[in-house]
């Protein structure tokens, strides 16, 4: 059973994320509120919702600025075909299975739980990278490598372009420590 409530804080600046997990009808439902600051110190409040199947494949994602009309909704057939709010296919996202939302460590959990890993074996994937600040998306290549696996936690090397970091996750694959970016404050295994 997944933890129901998780809170992260950024390692610098202000903010928090409160994420709720619910499992029902062979689906995993995620809803989260993120309060933080952008590079220009402007404070933002975002809510995102994700629908996953039992294999941790993203089927839908919606992101909205709280109190504003701005938002983004995408859906997927789970096999790499993505559609916008009007049901139009988005060709540039073809082949992407996972999403990566810029303002949260949670979306790292998706490929970590969806894929099978052997120690030191790198997995390269194409994801839908969603910028929470601009509410836009693009395909991005990412790599995950299992570095260490223990009973209650694992460490994965995450790499995208020139960025690389070792992420510690709990036994559910949910981020506990994302050095220099996020730390979990509540929920199992909080640091």
mmCIF file of N, CA and C in Angstrom, residues 42-135:
data_model
loop_
_atom_site.group_PDB
_atom_site.id
_atom_site.type_symbol
_atom_site.label_atom_id
_atom_site.label_comp_id
_atom_site.label_asym_id
_atom_site.label_seq_id
_atom_site.Cartn_x
_atom_site.Cartn_y
_atom_site.Cartn_z
ATOM 1 N N UNK A 42 8.874 35.299 -7.741
ATOM 2 C CA UNK A 42 7.418 35.369 -7.763
ATOM 3 C C UNK A 42 6.856 34.068 -7.191
ATOM 4 N N UNK A 43 5.929 34.183 -6.253
ATOM 5 C CA UNK A 43 5.348 33.005 -5.612
ATOM 6 C C UNK A 43 4.250 32.434 -6.503
ATOM 7 N N UNK A 44 4.206 31.102 -6.605
ATOM 8 C CA UNK A 44 3.167 30.444 -7.383
ATOM 9 C C UNK A 44 2.454 29.394 -6.539
ATOM 10 N N UNK A 45 1.216 29.094 -6.944
ATOM 11 C CA UNK A 45 0.422 28.026 -6.331
ATOM 12 C C UNK A 45 -0.137 27.188 -7.468
ATOM 13 N N UNK A 46 0.257 25.929 -7.506
ATOM 14 C CA UNK A 46 -0.144 25.040 -8.590
ATOM 15 C C UNK A 46 -0.784 23.791 -8.005
ATOM 16 N N UNK A 47 -1.813 23.324 -8.679
ATOM 17 C CA UNK A 47 -2.382 22.020 -8.360
ATOM 18 C C UNK A 47 -2.190 21.145 -9.586
ATOM 19 N N UNK A 48 -1.724 19.918 -9.345
ATOM 20 C CA UNK A 48 -1.667 18.959 -10.450
ATOM 21 C C UNK A 48 -2.328 17.663 -10.038
ATOM 22 N N UNK A 49 -2.919 17.015 -11.025
ATOM 23 C CA UNK A 49 -3.570 15.717 -10.854
ATOM 24 C C UNK A 49 -3.008 14.777 -11.910
ATOM 25 N N UNK A 50 -2.714 13.560 -11.490
ATOM 26 C CA UNK A 50 -2.203 12.542 -12.413
ATOM 27 C C UNK A 50 -3.031 11.274 -12.215
ATOM 28 N N UNK A 51 -3.390 10.644 -13.321
ATOM 29 C CA UNK A 51 -4.028 9.337 -13.287
ATOM 30 C C UNK A 51 -3.040 8.346 -13.895
ATOM 31 N N UNK A 52 -2.744 7.287 -13.115
ATOM 32 C CA UNK A 52 -1.824 6.235 -13.553
ATOM 33 C C UNK A 52 -2.566 4.910 -13.589
ATOM 34 N N UNK A 53 -2.106 4.000 -14.450
ATOM 35 C CA UNK A 53 -2.648 2.644 -14.337
ATOM 36 C C UNK A 53 -1.826 1.886 -13.294
ATOM 37 N N UNK A 54 -2.142 0.635 -13.038
ATOM 38 C CA UNK A 54 -1.456 -0.140 -12.003
ATOM 39 C C UNK A 54 0.010 -0.407 -12.334
ATOM 40 N N UNK A 55 0.415 -0.199 -13.590
ATOM 41 C CA UNK A 55 1.809 -0.381 -14.003
ATOM 42 C C UNK A 55 2.602 0.918 -13.941
ATOM 43 N N UNK A 56 2.021 1.952 -13.358
ATOM 44 C CA UNK A 56 2.645 3.266 -13.216
ATOM 45 C C UNK A 56 2.802 3.995 -14.550
ATOM 46 N N UNK A 57 1.944 3.671 -15.492
ATOM 47 C CA UNK A 57 1.934 4.352 -16.782
ATOM 48 C C UNK A 57 0.964 5.520 -16.699
ATOM 49 N N UNK A 58 1.411 6.702 -17.099
ATOM 50 C CA UNK A 58 0.594 7.913 -17.045
ATOM 51 C C UNK A 58 -0.513 7.836 -18.092
ATOM 52 N N UNK A 59 -1.732 8.082 -17.637
ATOM 53 C CA UNK A 59 -2.886 8.103 -18.538
ATOM 54 C C UNK A 59 -3.451 9.508 -18.698
ATOM 55 N N UNK A 60 -3.269 10.363 -17.685
ATOM 56 C CA UNK A 60 -3.755 11.750 -17.774
ATOM 57 C C UNK A 60 -3.010 12.617 -16.776
ATOM 58 N N UNK A 61 -2.839 13.884 -17.134
ATOM 59 C CA UNK A 61 -2.233 14.866 -16.239
ATOM 60 C C UNK A 61 -2.909 16.215 -16.477
ATOM 61 N N UNK A 62 -3.204 16.898 -15.384
ATOM 62 C CA UNK A 62 -3.771 18.243 -15.441
ATOM 63 C C UNK A 62 -3.000 19.109 -14.456
ATOM 64 N N UNK A 63 -2.614 20.306 -14.908
ATOM 65 C CA UNK A 63 -1.916 21.269 -14.054
ATOM 66 C C UNK A 63 -2.658 22.592 -14.170
ATOM 67 N N UNK A 64 -2.927 23.207 -13.022
ATOM 68 C CA UNK A 64 -3.630 24.491 -12.992
ATOM 69 C C UNK A 64 -2.994 25.405 -11.953
ATOM 70 N N UNK A 65 -2.885 26.683 -12.303
ATOM 71 C CA UNK A 65 -2.542 27.692 -11.313
ATOM 72 C C UNK A 65 -3.785 27.927 -10.471
ATOM 73 N N UNK A 66 -3.651 27.848 -9.156
ATOM 74 C CA UNK A 66 -4.792 28.067 -8.272
ATOM 75 C C UNK A 66 -5.254 29.516 -8.362
ATOM 76 N N UNK A 67 -6.559 29.704 -8.486
ATOM 77 C CA UNK A 67 -7.134 31.037 -8.553
ATOM 78 C C UNK A 67 -7.004 31.705 -9.906
ATOM 79 N N UNK A 68 -6.535 30.985 -10.903
ATOM 80 C CA UNK A 68 -6.381 31.544 -12.247
ATOM 81 C C UNK A 68 -6.949 30.581 -13.265
ATOM 82 N N UNK A 69 -7.150 31.074 -14.480
ATOM 83 C CA UNK A 69 -7.697 30.237 -15.544
ATOM 84 C C UNK A 69 -6.635 29.417 -16.265
ATOM 85 N N UNK A 70 -5.360 29.752 -16.051
ATOM 86 C CA UNK A 70 -4.295 29.062 -16.757
ATOM 87 C C UNK A 70 -4.258 27.591 -16.374
ATOM 88 N N UNK A 71 -4.067 26.736 -17.373
ATOM 89 C CA UNK A 71 -3.965 25.317 -17.098
ATOM 90 C C UNK A 71 -3.525 24.535 -18.312
ATOM 91 N N UNK A 72 -3.262 23.266 -18.076
ATOM 92 C CA UNK A 72 -2.807 22.362 -19.128
ATOM 93 C C UNK A 72 -3.348 20.978 -18.803
ATOM 94 N N UNK A 73 -3.956 20.317 -19.782
ATOM 95 C CA UNK A 73 -4.430 18.941 -19.609
ATOM 96 C C UNK A 73 -3.970 18.102 -20.788
ATOM 97 N N UNK A 74 -3.374 16.962 -20.476
ATOM 98 C CA UNK A 74 -2.927 16.009 -21.494
ATOM 99 C C UNK A 74 -3.434 14.629 -21.115
ATOM 100 N N UNK A 75 -3.680 13.806 -22.123
ATOM 101 C CA UNK A 75 -4.058 12.416 -21.870
ATOM 102 C C UNK A 75 -3.225 11.517 -22.771
ATOM 103 N N UNK A 76 -3.093 10.257 -22.351
ATOM 104 C CA UNK A 76 -2.260 9.301 -23.080
ATOM 105 C C UNK A 76 -2.973 7.960 -23.176
ATOM 106 N N UNK A 77 -2.689 7.253 -24.265
ATOM 107 C CA UNK A 77 -3.221 5.900 -24.403
ATOM 108 C C UNK A 77 -2.368 4.891 -23.636
ATOM 109 N N UNK A 78 -1.279 5.363 -23.009
ATOM 110 C CA UNK A 78 -0.387 4.489 -22.255
ATOM 111 C C UNK A 78 0.655 3.813 -23.121
ATOM 112 N N UNK A 79 0.619 4.068 -24.429
ATOM 113 C CA UNK A 79 1.568 3.443 -25.362
ATOM 114 C C UNK A 79 2.367 4.481 -26.139
ATOM 115 N N UNK A 80 2.273 5.753 -25.683
ATOM 116 C CA UNK A 80 3.081 6.792 -26.310
ATOM 117 C C UNK A 80 2.334 7.745 -27.210
ATOM 118 N N UNK A 81 1.006 7.672 -27.260
ATOM 119 C CA UNK A 81 0.211 8.621 -28.036
ATOM 120 C C UNK A 81 -0.449 9.589 -27.051
ATOM 121 N N UNK A 82 -0.165 10.882 -27.220
ATOM 122 C CA UNK A 82 -0.666 11.924 -26.325
ATOM 123 C C UNK A 82 -1.656 12.822 -27.044
ATOM 124 N N UNK A 83 -2.665 13.291 -26.281
ATOM 125 C CA UNK A 83 -3.667 14.201 -26.831
ATOM 126 C C UNK A 83 -3.797 15.424 -25.926
ATOM 127 N N UNK A 84 -4.185 16.550 -26.547
ATOM 128 C CA UNK A 84 -4.419 17.776 -25.792
ATOM 129 C C UNK A 84 -5.861 17.818 -25.285
ATOM 130 N N UNK A 85 -6.258 18.950 -24.695
ATOM 131 C CA UNK A 85 -7.606 19.092 -24.123
ATOM 132 C C UNK A 85 -8.711 18.943 -25.156
ATOM 133 N N UNK A 86 -8.412 19.254 -26.412
ATOM 134 C CA UNK A 86 -9.408 19.144 -27.469
ATOM 135 C C UNK A 86 -9.423 17.752 -28.117
ATOM 136 N N UNK A 87 -8.585 16.848 -27.604
ATOM 137 C CA UNK A 87 -8.534 15.491 -28.151
ATOM 138 C C UNK A 87 -7.659 15.351 -29.381
ATOM 139 N N UNK A 88 -6.868 16.387 -29.669
ATOM 140 C CA UNK A 88 -5.981 16.354 -30.829
ATOM 141 C C UNK A 88 -4.672 15.660 -30.463
ATOM 142 N N UNK A 89 -4.195 14.771 -31.330
ATOM 143 C CA UNK A 89 -2.920 14.075 -31.113
ATOM 144 C C UNK A 89 -1.778 15.082 -31.177
ATOM 145 N N UNK A 90 -0.803 14.909 -30.279
ATOM 146 C CA UNK A 90 0.382 15.778 -30.228
ATOM 147 C C UNK A 90 1.559 14.963 -30.770
ATOM 148 N N UNK A 91 1.877 15.090 -32.061
ATOM 149 C CA UNK A 91 2.882 14.230 -32.696
ATOM 150 C C UNK A 91 4.266 14.288 -32.049
ATOM 151 N N UNK A 92 4.697 15.471 -31.565
ATOM 152 C CA UNK A 92 6.045 15.587 -31.017
ATOM 153 C C UNK A 92 6.235 14.799 -29.726
ATOM 154 N N UNK A 93 5.146 14.366 -29.087
ATOM 155 C CA UNK A 93 5.245 13.584 -27.849
ATOM 156 C C UNK A 93 5.150 12.081 -28.101
ATOM 157 N N UNK A 94 5.094 11.700 -29.354
ATOM 158 C CA UNK A 94 4.964 10.284 -29.710
ATOM 159 C C UNK A 94 6.096 9.458 -29.102
ATOM 160 N N UNK A 95 5.736 8.384 -28.427
ATOM 161 C CA UNK A 95 6.714 7.489 -27.809
ATOM 162 C C UNK A 95 6.988 7.782 -26.345
ATOM 163 N N UNK A 96 6.555 8.932 -25.837
ATOM 164 C CA UNK A 96 6.756 9.255 -24.425
ATOM 165 C C UNK A 96 5.734 8.490 -23.581
ATOM 166 N N UNK A 97 6.195 7.869 -22.515
ATOM 167 C CA UNK A 97 5.304 7.155 -21.604
ATOM 168 C C UNK A 97 5.151 7.927 -20.296
ATOM 169 N N UNK A 98 6.250 8.441 -19.783
ATOM 170 C CA UNK A 98 6.260 9.125 -18.489
ATOM 171 C C UNK A 98 6.179 10.632 -18.664
ATOM 172 N N UNK A 99 5.883 11.314 -17.547
ATOM 173 C CA UNK A 99 5.906 12.767 -17.510
ATOM 174 C C UNK A 99 6.927 13.205 -16.470
ATOM 175 N N UNK A 100 7.402 14.430 -16.599
ATOM 176 C CA UNK A 100 8.281 15.042 -15.609
ATOM 177 C C UNK A 100 7.809 16.478 -15.427
ATOM 178 N N UNK A 101 7.192 16.749 -14.271
ATOM 179 C CA UNK A 101 6.710 18.096 -13.975
ATOM 180 C C UNK A 101 7.810 18.824 -13.207
ATOM 181 N N UNK A 102 8.191 19.995 -13.669
ATOM 182 C CA UNK A 102 9.371 20.690 -13.161
ATOM 183 C C UNK A 102 9.335 21.020 -11.678
ATOM 184 N N UNK A 103 8.174 21.216 -11.088
ATOM 185 C CA UNK A 103 8.096 21.713 -9.707
ATOM 186 C C UNK A 103 7.956 20.614 -8.659
ATOM 187 N N UNK A 104 8.111 19.345 -9.039
ATOM 188 C CA UNK A 104 7.894 18.259 -8.082
ATOM 189 C C UNK A 104 8.905 17.133 -8.244
ATOM 190 N N UNK A 105 9.308 16.500 -7.140
ATOM 191 C CA UNK A 105 10.134 15.306 -7.244
ATOM 192 C C UNK A 105 9.304 14.048 -7.512
ATOM 193 N N UNK A 106 7.981 14.142 -7.357
ATOM 194 C CA UNK A 106 7.156 12.945 -7.470
ATOM 195 C C UNK A 106 7.257 12.270 -8.827
ATOM 196 N N UNK A 107 7.329 13.043 -9.906
ATOM 197 C CA UNK A 107 7.284 12.418 -11.224
ATOM 198 C C UNK A 107 8.519 11.567 -11.520
ATOM 199 N N UNK A 108 9.582 11.681 -10.729
ATOM 200 C CA UNK A 108 10.699 10.744 -10.852
ATOM 201 C C UNK A 108 10.268 9.332 -10.456
ATOM 202 N N UNK A 109 9.242 9.235 -9.611
ATOM 203 C CA UNK A 109 8.732 7.937 -9.170
ATOM 204 C C UNK A 109 8.159 7.126 -10.331
ATOM 205 N N UNK A 110 7.611 7.788 -11.338
ATOM 206 C CA UNK A 110 6.921 7.082 -12.411
ATOM 207 C C UNK A 110 7.837 6.112 -13.160
ATOM 208 N N UNK A 111 8.963 6.549 -13.748
ATOM 209 C CA UNK A 111 9.835 5.575 -14.422
ATOM 210 C C UNK A 111 10.541 4.641 -13.447
ATOM 211 N N UNK A 112 10.787 5.117 -12.222
ATOM 212 C CA UNK A 112 11.434 4.246 -11.232
ATOM 213 C C UNK A 112 10.541 3.052 -10.929
ATOM 214 N N UNK A 113 9.231 3.263 -10.825
ATOM 215 C CA UNK A 113 8.320 2.158 -10.542
ATOM 216 C C UNK A 113 7.860 1.406 -11.785
ATOM 217 N N UNK A 114 7.870 2.042 -12.927
ATOM 218 C CA UNK A 114 7.371 1.415 -14.157
ATOM 219 C C UNK A 114 8.371 0.441 -14.772
ATOM 220 N N UNK A 115 9.654 0.758 -14.683
ATOM 221 C CA UNK A 115 10.682 -0.042 -15.343
ATOM 222 C C UNK A 115 11.316 -1.055 -14.399
ATOM 223 N N UNK A 116 11.905 -2.091 -14.968
ATOM 224 C CA UNK A 116 12.689 -3.060 -14.187
ATOM 225 C C UNK A 116 14.153 -2.655 -14.269
ATOM 226 N N UNK A 117 14.854 -2.756 -13.148
ATOM 227 C CA UNK A 117 16.244 -2.303 -13.097
ATOM 228 C C UNK A 117 17.172 -3.411 -12.629
ATOM 229 N N UNK A 118 18.313 -3.478 -13.257
ATOM 230 C CA UNK A 118 19.445 -4.280 -12.793
ATOM 231 C C UNK A 118 20.491 -3.284 -12.299
ATOM 232 N N UNK A 119 21.250 -3.630 -11.257
ATOM 233 C CA UNK A 119 22.256 -2.693 -10.751
ATOM 234 C C UNK A 119 23.200 -2.211 -11.858
ATOM 235 N N UNK A 120 23.434 -0.911 -11.869
ATOM 236 C CA UNK A 120 24.363 -0.229 -12.789
ATOM 237 C C UNK A 120 23.918 -0.233 -14.245
ATOM 238 N N UNK A 121 22.744 -0.753 -14.547
ATOM 239 C CA UNK A 121 22.238 -0.748 -15.921
ATOM 240 C C UNK A 121 21.437 0.530 -16.152
ATOM 241 N N UNK A 122 21.861 1.323 -17.138
ATOM 242 C CA UNK A 122 21.203 2.592 -17.434
ATOM 243 C C UNK A 122 19.954 2.360 -18.287
ATOM 244 N N UNK A 123 18.873 3.025 -17.919
ATOM 245 C CA UNK A 123 17.630 2.988 -18.694
ATOM 246 C C UNK A 123 17.421 4.372 -19.298
ATOM 247 N N UNK A 124 17.383 4.452 -20.620
ATOM 248 C CA UNK A 124 17.121 5.730 -21.285
ATOM 249 C C UNK A 124 15.661 5.775 -21.711
ATOM 250 N N UNK A 125 15.000 6.877 -21.374
ATOM 251 C CA UNK A 125 13.594 7.041 -21.725
ATOM 252 C C UNK A 125 13.371 8.425 -22.310
ATOM 253 N N UNK A 126 12.256 8.568 -23.001
ATOM 254 C CA UNK A 126 11.801 9.854 -23.510
ATOM 255 C C UNK A 126 10.565 10.218 -22.699
ATOM 256 N N UNK A 127 10.546 11.397 -22.078
ATOM 257 C CA UNK A 127 9.429 11.817 -21.233
ATOM 258 C C UNK A 127 8.805 13.099 -21.768
ATOM 259 N N UNK A 128 7.583 13.356 -21.324
ATOM 260 C CA UNK A 128 6.946 14.641 -21.563
ATOM 261 C C UNK A 128 7.377 15.542 -20.404
ATOM 262 N N UNK A 129 8.270 16.481 -20.687
ATOM 263 C CA UNK A 129 8.724 17.426 -19.673
ATOM 264 C C UNK A 129 7.745 18.587 -19.656
ATOM 265 N N UNK A 130 7.159 18.863 -18.490
ATOM 266 C CA UNK A 130 6.179 19.936 -18.352
ATOM 267 C C UNK A 130 6.760 21.025 -17.462
ATOM 268 N N UNK A 131 6.911 22.216 -18.017
ATOM 269 C CA UNK A 131 7.374 23.369 -17.248
ATOM 270 C C UNK A 131 6.178 23.937 -16.494
ATOM 271 N N UNK A 132 6.248 23.881 -15.163
ATOM 272 C CA UNK A 132 5.158 24.421 -14.349
ATOM 273 C C UNK A 132 5.082 25.940 -14.481
ATOM 274 N N UNK A 133 6.203 26.595 -14.684
ATOM 275 C CA UNK A 133 6.216 28.062 -14.788
ATOM 276 C C UNK A 133 5.518 28.544 -16.055
ATOM 277 N N UNK A 134 5.796 27.888 -17.176
ATOM 278 C CA UNK A 134 5.234 28.325 -18.461
ATOM 279 C C UNK A 134 4.002 27.536 -18.878
ATOM 280 N N UNK A 135 3.712 26.423 -18.180
ATOM 281 C CA UNK A 135 2.622 25.525 -18.564
ATOM 282 C C UNK A 135 2.733 25.102 -20.021
#
